[in-house]
PDB file of C-alpha atoms in Angstrom:
ATOM      1  CA  LYS A   1      -0.130   0.044   0.028  1.00  0.00           C
ATOM      2  CA  ASN A   2       1.235   3.611  -0.774  1.00  0.00           C
ATOM      3  CA  GLN A   3       1.994   5.557   2.222  1.00  0.00           C
ATOM      4  CA  VAL A   4       3.730   8.887   3.037  1.00  0.00           C
ATOM      5  CA  GLU A   5       4.970   9.571   6.532  1.00  0.00           C
ATOM      6  CA  GLN A   6       5.742  12.851   7.871  1.00  0.00           C
ATOM      7  CA  SER A   7       7.995  13.956  10.909  1.00  0.00           C
ATOM      8  CA  PRO A   8       7.767  15.461  13.197  1.00  0.00           C
ATOM      9  CA  GLN A   9       4.068  15.825  13.697  1.00  0.00           C
ATOM     10  CA  SER A  10       4.360  19.293  15.136  1.00  0.00           C
ATOM     11  CA  LEU A  11       7.194  21.668  15.697  1.00  0.00           C
ATOM     12  CA  ILE A  12       7.592  24.909  17.740  1.00  0.00           C
ATOM     13  CA  ILE A  13      10.587  27.062  16.778  1.00  0.00           C
ATOM     14  CA  LEU A  14      11.520  30.781  17.170  1.00  0.00           C
ATOM     15  CA  GLU A  15      11.237  33.478  14.538  1.00  0.00           C
ATOM     16  CA  GLY A  16      14.253  33.675  12.470  1.00  0.00           C
ATOM     17  CA  LYS A  17      15.395  30.189  13.184  1.00  0.00           C
ATOM     18  CA  ASN A  18      15.704  27.598  10.375  1.00  0.00           C
ATOM     19  CA  CYS A  19      14.006  24.156  10.421  1.00  0.00           C
ATOM     20  CA  THR A  20      13.767  21.023   8.419  1.00  0.00           C
ATOM     21  CA  LEU A  21      10.685  18.671   8.122  1.00  0.00           C
ATOM     22  CA  GLN A  22      10.803  15.357   6.749  1.00  0.00           C
ATOM     23  CA  CYS A  23       8.735  12.948   4.310  1.00  0.00           C
ATOM     24  CA  ASN A  24       9.283   9.181   3.779  1.00  0.00           C
ATOM     25  CA  TYR A  25       7.331   7.458   1.313  1.00  0.00           C
ATOM     26  CA  THR A  26       6.683   4.168  -0.127  1.00  0.00           C
ATOM     27  CA  VAL A  27       4.711   5.164  -3.261  1.00  0.00           C
ATOM     28  CA  SER A  28       5.812   3.013  -6.339  1.00  0.00           C
ATOM     29  CA  PRO A  29       6.331   3.393  -9.227  1.00  0.00           C
ATOM     30  CA  PHE A  30       7.212   7.108  -8.116  1.00  0.00           C
ATOM     31  CA  SER A  31       6.240  10.005 -10.466  1.00  0.00           C
ATOM     32  CA  ASN A  32       6.783  13.261  -8.348  1.00  0.00           C
ATOM     33  CA  LEU A  33       6.774  14.656  -5.100  1.00  0.00           C
ATOM     34  CA  ARG A  34       4.815  17.919  -3.951  1.00  0.00           C
ATOM     35  CA  TRP A  35       5.027  19.900  -0.767  1.00  0.00           C
ATOM     36  CA  TYR A  36       1.935  22.019   0.124  1.00  0.00           C
ATOM     37  CA  LYS A  37       1.412  24.751   2.949  1.00  0.00           C
ATOM     38  CA  GLN A  38      -2.107  24.794   4.652  1.00  0.00           C
ATOM     39  CA  ASP A  39      -2.900  27.680   6.799  1.00  0.00           C
ATOM     40  CA  THR A  40      -5.301  27.249   9.485  1.00  0.00           C
ATOM     41  CA  GLY A  41      -8.744  27.343   7.920  1.00  0.00           C
ATOM     42  CA  ARG A  42      -7.705  27.398   4.446  1.00  0.00           C
ATOM     43  CA  GLY A  43      -6.908  24.972   1.580  1.00  0.00           C
ATOM     44  CA  PRO A  44      -3.460  23.768   1.032  1.00  0.00           C
ATOM     45  CA  VAL A  45      -1.195  25.616  -1.317  1.00  0.00           C
ATOM     46  CA  SER A  46       1.571  24.182  -3.759  1.00  0.00           C
ATOM     47  CA  LEU A  47       4.940  25.217  -2.564  1.00  0.00           C
ATOM     48  CA  THR A  48       7.348  22.950  -4.789  1.00  0.00           C
ATOM     49  CA  ILE A  49       7.097  19.841  -7.126  1.00  0.00           C
ATOM     50  CA  MET A  50      10.085  17.771  -7.770  1.00  0.00           C
ATOM     51  CA  THR A  51      10.429  14.869 -10.240  1.00  0.00           C
ATOM     52  CA  PHE A  52      12.562  11.858 -10.154  1.00  0.00           C
ATOM     53  CA  SER A  53      15.305  13.544 -11.633  1.00  0.00           C
ATOM     54  CA  GLU A  54      15.427  16.502  -9.321  1.00  0.00           C
ATOM     55  CA  ASN A  55      17.106  16.493  -6.090  1.00  0.00           C
ATOM     56  CA  THR A  56      16.705  20.238  -4.935  1.00  0.00           C
ATOM     57  CA  LYS A  57      14.057  22.825  -5.596  1.00  0.00           C
ATOM     58  CA  SER A  58      13.672  26.232  -4.013  1.00  0.00           C
ATOM     59  CA  ASN A  59      10.837  28.556  -3.612  1.00  0.00           C
ATOM     60  CA  GLY A  60      12.121  31.601  -1.722  1.00  0.00           C
ATOM     61  CA  ARG A  61      12.986  30.710   1.848  1.00  0.00           C
ATOM     62  CA  TYR A  62      11.685  27.264   1.164  1.00  0.00           C
ATOM     63  CA  THR A  63      14.018  24.489  -0.211  1.00  0.00           C
ATOM     64  CA  ALA A  64      12.995  20.840  -1.003  1.00  0.00           C
ATOM     65  CA  THR A  65      15.055  18.041  -1.383  1.00  0.00           C
ATOM     66  CA  LEU A  66      14.736  14.515  -2.717  1.00  0.00           C
ATOM     67  CA  ASP A  67      16.447  11.344  -2.452  1.00  0.00           C
ATOM     68  CA  ALA A  68      14.610   9.002  -4.782  1.00  0.00           C
ATOM     69  CA  ASP A  69      16.791   6.103  -3.858  1.00  0.00           C
ATOM     70  CA  THR A  70      16.053   6.247  -0.243  1.00  0.00           C
ATOM     71  CA  LYS A  71      12.527   7.653  -0.906  1.00  0.00           C
ATOM     72  CA  GLN A  72      12.866  10.553   1.458  1.00  0.00           C
ATOM     73  CA  SER A  73      12.275  14.199   0.997  1.00  0.00           C
ATOM     74  CA  SER A  74      12.846  17.286   3.236  1.00  0.00           C
ATOM     75  CA  LEU A  75      11.641  20.785   3.470  1.00  0.00           C
ATOM     76  CA  HIS A  76      14.144  23.317   4.892  1.00  0.00           C
ATOM     77  CA  ILE A  77      12.623  26.698   5.857  1.00  0.00           C
ATOM     78  CA  THR A  78      15.102  29.555   6.343  1.00  0.00           C
ATOM     79  CA  ALA A  79      14.998  32.342   8.428  1.00  0.00           C
ATOM     80  CA  SER A  80      11.463  31.484   9.701  1.00  0.00           C
ATOM     81  CA  GLN A  81       8.636  34.233   9.847  1.00  0.00           C
ATOM     82  CA  LEU A  82       5.426  34.333  11.974  1.00  0.00           C
ATOM     83  CA  SER A  83       3.511  33.928   8.591  1.00  0.00           C
ATOM     84  CA  ASP A  84       5.357  30.291   8.210  1.00  0.00           C
ATOM     85  CA  SER A  85       3.008  29.037  11.052  1.00  0.00           C
ATOM     86  CA  ALA A  86       0.964  26.348   9.171  1.00  0.00           C
ATOM     87  CA  SER A  87       0.753  22.763   8.282  1.00  0.00           C
ATOM     88  CA  TYR A  88       3.223  21.722   5.670  1.00  0.00           C
ATOM     89  CA  ILE A  89       1.899  18.432   3.768  1.00  0.00           C
ATOM     90  CA  CYS A  90       3.961  15.994   1.464  1.00  0.00           C
ATOM     91  CA  VAL A  91       2.293  14.536  -1.332  1.00  0.00           C
ATOM     92  CA  VAL A  92       3.545  11.762  -3.601  1.00  0.00           C
ATOM     93  CA  ARG A  93       2.335  10.787  -6.981  1.00  0.00           C
ATOM     94  CA  ALA A  94       2.576   7.329  -8.238  1.00  0.00           C
ATOM     95  CA  MET A  95       2.815   6.625 -11.981  1.00  0.00           C
ATOM     96  CA  ASP A  96      -0.882   5.861 -12.974  1.00  0.00           C
ATOM     97  CA  THR A  97      -2.559   6.482 -16.117  1.00  0.00           C
ATOM     98  CA  GLY A  98      -5.857   6.305 -14.887  1.00  0.00           C
ATOM     99  CA  ARG A  99      -7.047   7.333 -11.363  1.00  0.00           C
ATOM    100  CA  ARG A 100      -5.550  10.565  -9.819  1.00  0.00           C
ATOM    101  CA  ALA A 101      -2.717   8.807  -8.003  1.00  0.00           C
ATOM    102  CA  LEU A 102      -1.847  11.116  -5.130  1.00  0.00           C
ATOM    103  CA  THR A 103      -1.044   9.930  -1.545  1.00  0.00           C
ATOM    104  CA  PHE A 104      -1.012  12.635   0.896  1.00  0.00           C
ATOM    105  CA  GLY A 105       1.056  12.577   4.326  1.00  0.00           C
ATOM    106  CA  SER A 106      -1.011  13.864   7.254  1.00  0.00           C
ATOM    107  CA  GLY A 107       1.371  16.958   7.550  1.00  0.00           C
ATOM    108  CA  THR A 108       3.855  18.834  10.052  1.00  0.00           C
ATOM    109  CA  ARG A 109       2.112  21.454  12.172  1.00  0.00           C
ATOM    110  CA  LEU A 110       4.691  24.216  12.451  1.00  0.00           C
ATOM    111  CA  GLN A 111       4.345  27.119  14.753  1.00  0.00           C
ATOM    112  CA  VAL A 112       6.779  30.028  14.815  1.00  0.00           C
ATOM    113  CA  GLN A 113       6.964  32.033  17.911  1.00  0.00           C
ATOM    114  CA  PRO A 114       8.011  35.748  18.367  1.00  0.00           C
TER     115      PRO A 114
ATOM    116  CA  ASP B   1     -10.432  36.580  -9.502  1.00  0.00           C
ATOM    117  CA  ALA B   2     -12.559  34.293  -7.414  1.00  0.00           C
ATOM    118  CA  GLY B   3     -10.648  31.197  -8.180  1.00  0.00           C
ATOM    119  CA  ILE B   4     -12.311  28.257  -6.328  1.00  0.00           C
ATOM    120  CA  THR B   5     -15.005  28.820  -3.782  1.00  0.00           C
ATOM    121  CA  GLN B   6     -16.963  26.473  -1.567  1.00  0.00           C
ATOM    122  CA  SER B   7     -20.195  26.804   0.334  1.00  0.00           C
ATOM    123  CA  PRO B   8     -21.163  26.747   2.966  1.00  0.00           C
ATOM    124  CA  ARG B   9     -18.256  27.339   4.800  1.00  0.00           C
ATOM    125  CA  TYR B  10     -19.588  25.603   8.029  1.00  0.00           C
ATOM    126  CA  LYS B  11     -22.495  23.072   8.194  1.00  0.00           C
ATOM    127  CA  ILE B  12     -24.318  21.381  11.124  1.00  0.00           C
ATOM    128  CA  THR B  13     -26.741  18.680  10.328  1.00  0.00           C
ATOM    129  CA  GLU B  14     -28.250  15.711  11.886  1.00  0.00           C
ATOM    130  CA  THR B  15     -27.635  11.937  11.314  1.00  0.00           C
ATOM    131  CA  GLY B  16     -29.770  10.608   8.217  1.00  0.00           C
ATOM    132  CA  ARG B  17     -30.062  14.044   6.507  1.00  0.00           C
ATOM    133  CA  GLN B  18     -29.324  15.086   3.137  1.00  0.00           C
ATOM    134  CA  VAL B  19     -26.377  17.629   2.726  1.00  0.00           C
ATOM    135  CA  THR B  20     -25.016  19.103  -0.370  1.00  0.00           C
ATOM    136  CA  LEU B  21     -21.770  20.811  -0.337  1.00  0.00           C
ATOM    137  CA  MET B  22     -21.053  23.188  -3.402  1.00  0.00           C
ATOM    138  CA  CYS B  23     -18.018  23.853  -5.287  1.00  0.00           C
ATOM    139  CA  HIS B  24     -17.538  26.355  -7.963  1.00  0.00           C
ATOM    140  CA  GLN B  25     -14.497  27.391 -10.084  1.00  0.00           C
ATOM    141  CA  THR B  26     -13.949  30.189 -12.461  1.00  0.00           C
ATOM    142  CA  TRP B  27     -10.758  28.773 -14.232  1.00  0.00           C
ATOM    143  CA  SER B  28     -12.593  26.391 -16.342  1.00  0.00           C
ATOM    144  CA  HIS B  29     -10.269  23.647 -15.072  1.00  0.00           C
ATOM    145  CA  SER B  30     -11.167  20.193 -16.768  1.00  0.00           C
ATOM    146  CA  TYR B  31     -10.596  18.136 -13.521  1.00  0.00           C
ATOM    147  CA  MET B  32     -12.221  18.687 -10.090  1.00  0.00           C
ATOM    148  CA  PHE B  33     -11.801  16.637  -7.011  1.00  0.00           C
ATOM    149  CA  TRP B  34     -13.512  16.230  -3.512  1.00  0.00           C
ATOM    150  CA  TYR B  35     -11.276  15.334  -0.499  1.00  0.00           C
ATOM    151  CA  ARG B  36     -11.842  14.893   3.065  1.00  0.00           C
ATOM    152  CA  GLN B  37      -9.476  15.816   5.581  1.00  0.00           C
ATOM    153  CA  ASP B  38      -9.368  14.210   9.250  1.00  0.00           C
ATOM    154  CA  LEU B  39      -7.188  14.603  12.123  1.00  0.00           C
ATOM    155  CA  GLY B  40      -4.174  12.154  11.926  1.00  0.00           C
ATOM    156  CA  HIS B  41      -4.998  11.189   8.187  1.00  0.00           C
ATOM    157  CA  GLY B  42      -3.723  12.614   4.948  1.00  0.00           C
ATOM    158  CA  LEU B  43      -6.402  14.158   2.557  1.00  0.00           C
ATOM    159  CA  ARG B  44      -8.326  11.373   1.015  1.00  0.00           C
ATOM    160  CA  LEU B  45     -10.110  11.548  -2.220  1.00  0.00           C
ATOM    161  CA  ILE B  46     -13.741  10.961  -2.328  1.00  0.00           C
ATOM    162  CA  TYR B  47     -14.667  11.467  -6.104  1.00  0.00           C
ATOM    163  CA  TYR B  48     -13.142  13.155  -9.092  1.00  0.00           C
ATOM    164  CA  SER B  49     -14.334  14.361 -12.295  1.00  0.00           C
ATOM    165  CA  ALA B  50     -12.570  14.588 -15.658  1.00  0.00           C
ATOM    166  CA  ALA B  51     -14.905  16.789 -17.351  1.00  0.00           C
ATOM    167  CA  ALA B  52     -18.660  17.433 -17.533  1.00  0.00           C
ATOM    168  CA  ASP B  53     -20.652  14.284 -17.004  1.00  0.00           C
ATOM    169  CA  ILE B  54     -17.466  12.327 -16.357  1.00  0.00           C
ATOM    170  CA  THR B  55     -16.876  11.221 -12.701  1.00  0.00           C
ATOM    171  CA  ASP B  56     -15.324   8.478 -11.045  1.00  0.00           C
ATOM    172  CA  LYS B  57     -14.487   7.246  -7.516  1.00  0.00           C
ATOM    173  CA  GLY B  58     -11.709   7.793  -5.338  1.00  0.00           C
ATOM    174  CA  GLU B  59     -10.632   6.115  -2.204  1.00  0.00           C
ATOM    175  CA  VAL B  60     -13.600   6.770   0.016  1.00  0.00           C
ATOM    176  CA  PRO B  61     -16.678   7.266  -1.936  1.00  0.00           C
ATOM    177  CA  ASP B  62     -19.148   5.293   0.019  1.00  0.00           C
ATOM    178  CA  GLY B  63     -21.979   7.349   1.233  1.00  0.00           C
ATOM    179  CA  TYR B  64     -21.180  10.203  -1.213  1.00  0.00           C
ATOM    180  CA  VAL B  65     -22.704  11.099  -4.508  1.00  0.00           C
ATOM    181  CA  VAL B  66     -21.496  13.513  -7.248  1.00  0.00           C
ATOM    182  CA  SER B  67     -22.545  15.113 -10.055  1.00  0.00           C
ATOM    183  CA  ARG B  68     -20.924  17.623 -12.877  1.00  0.00           C
ATOM    184  CA  SER B  69     -23.365  18.823 -15.265  1.00  0.00           C
ATOM    185  CA  LYS B  70     -21.290  22.186 -16.143  1.00  0.00           C
ATOM    186  CA  THR B  71     -17.630  22.554 -16.214  1.00  0.00           C
ATOM    187  CA  GLU B  72     -17.635  25.031 -13.195  1.00  0.00           C
ATOM    188  CA  ASN B  73     -19.686  23.157 -10.734  1.00  0.00           C
ATOM    189  CA  PHE B  74     -19.264  20.028  -8.900  1.00  0.00           C
ATOM    190  CA  PRO B  75     -21.467  19.384  -5.745  1.00  0.00           C
ATOM    191  CA  LEU B  76     -20.873  16.769  -3.335  1.00  0.00           C
ATOM    192  CA  THR B  77     -24.055  15.178  -1.527  1.00  0.00           C
ATOM    193  CA  LEU B  78     -24.098  12.955   1.412  1.00  0.00           C
ATOM    194  CA  GLU B  79     -27.457  11.028   0.829  1.00  0.00           C
ATOM    195  CA  SER B  80     -27.846  10.117   4.465  1.00  0.00           C
ATOM    196  CA  ALA B  81     -25.334  11.890   6.704  1.00  0.00           C
ATOM    197  CA  THR B  82     -23.558   9.451   9.299  1.00  0.00           C
ATOM    198  CA  ARG B  83     -21.334  10.913  12.185  1.00  0.00           C
ATOM    199  CA  SER B  84     -18.283   9.201  10.492  1.00  0.00           C
ATOM    200  CA  GLN B  85     -18.691  11.735   7.773  1.00  0.00           C
ATOM    201  CA  THR B  86     -17.940  14.623  10.300  1.00  0.00           C
ATOM    202  CA  SER B  87     -14.908  16.015   8.641  1.00  0.00           C
ATOM    203  CA  VAL B  88     -13.473  19.045   6.705  1.00  0.00           C
ATOM    204  CA  TYR B  89     -14.239  18.790   3.103  1.00  0.00           C
ATOM    205  CA  PHE B  90     -11.974  20.236   0.320  1.00  0.00           C
ATOM    206  CA  CYS B  91     -12.778  20.867  -3.282  1.00  0.00           C
ATOM    207  CA  ALA B  92      -9.967  21.234  -5.808  1.00  0.00           C
ATOM    208  CA  SER B  93      -9.473  21.728  -9.379  1.00  0.00           C
ATOM    209  CA  SER B  94      -6.650  21.285 -11.970  1.00  0.00           C
ATOM    210  CA  GLU B  95      -5.978  21.886 -15.734  1.00  0.00           C
ATOM    211  CA  VAL B  96      -3.720  18.860 -16.460  1.00  0.00           C
ATOM    212  CA  ARG B  97      -1.528  19.380 -19.505  1.00  0.00           C
ATOM    213  CA  HIS B  98       1.238  16.983 -18.191  1.00  0.00           C
ATOM    214  CA  ALA B  99       0.014  14.804 -15.407  1.00  0.00           C
ATOM    215  CA  THR B 100       3.361  14.742 -13.788  1.00  0.00           C
ATOM    216  CA  ASN B 101       3.120  18.531 -13.297  1.00  0.00           C
ATOM    217  CA  GLU B 102      -0.211  18.573 -12.223  1.00  0.00           C
ATOM    218  CA  LYS B 103      -1.017  21.318  -9.802  1.00  0.00           C
ATOM    219  CA  LEU B 104      -4.144  21.187  -7.494  1.00  0.00           C
ATOM    220  CA  PHE B 105      -5.862  24.441  -6.433  1.00  0.00           C
ATOM    221  CA  PHE B 106      -7.774  23.954  -3.325  1.00  0.00           C
ATOM    222  CA  GLY B 107     -10.904  25.627  -1.979  1.00  0.00           C
ATOM    223  CA  SER B 108     -10.932  26.819   1.646  1.00  0.00           C
ATOM    224  CA  GLY B 109     -13.111  24.000   2.894  1.00  0.00           C
ATOM    225  CA  THR B 110     -16.294  23.210   4.466  1.00  0.00           C
ATOM    226  CA  GLN B 111     -16.324  21.992   7.914  1.00  0.00           C
ATOM    227  CA  LEU B 112     -19.161  19.601   8.255  1.00  0.00           C
ATOM    228  CA  SER B 113     -20.586  18.411  11.694  1.00  0.00           C
ATOM    229  CA  VAL B 114     -22.968  15.283  11.932  1.00  0.00           C
ATOM    230  CA  LEU B 115     -24.628  15.119  15.285  1.00  0.00           C
TER     231      LEU B 115
END
């Protein structure tokens, strides 16, 4: 069964600090991996997408890495801001020509404190 | 630019009642999706639609009905609500040019409580 595991479940950091969120997956065959940010009371918004051949992708202060061999991804947030407080969801797509083949992680809840 | 809107934002209903959640998108995206989000679980796909009058089941379709008579609307109906359907429901859309780069655009969700 395809699975996506995220760690930690929750994290509290001080404003200005860096942090790294982890995502391990067992989805096969792999197509791509995406990180979403979900603010409280809102729908998820896409941050980055990475295919098999990419191992790093940045979006401003967000940098995602992918190791397709070990089936791990991380999301690094640099110089955190209060607005980074949100849940971060890792989503993996399998190669599937039919049904929408996405597996969602349960997310990491990040709280940035002043 | 309204994007994708869901209504109502909050809904409380009783067991056994029929409930319809609305979803409207202004982008003319081909694909639309319904997900539910429960604590401790990732989003789970209920139903999706590839175009008007084309729908298909997702991972957890039991107890739900969808229709898509127009490209921009994709309502989700709970025919006889149960407490296990208490959840936050998200509608999403995408315009798939290449499936590997598909990006989902989500609405703000409907928080449904079944008493």
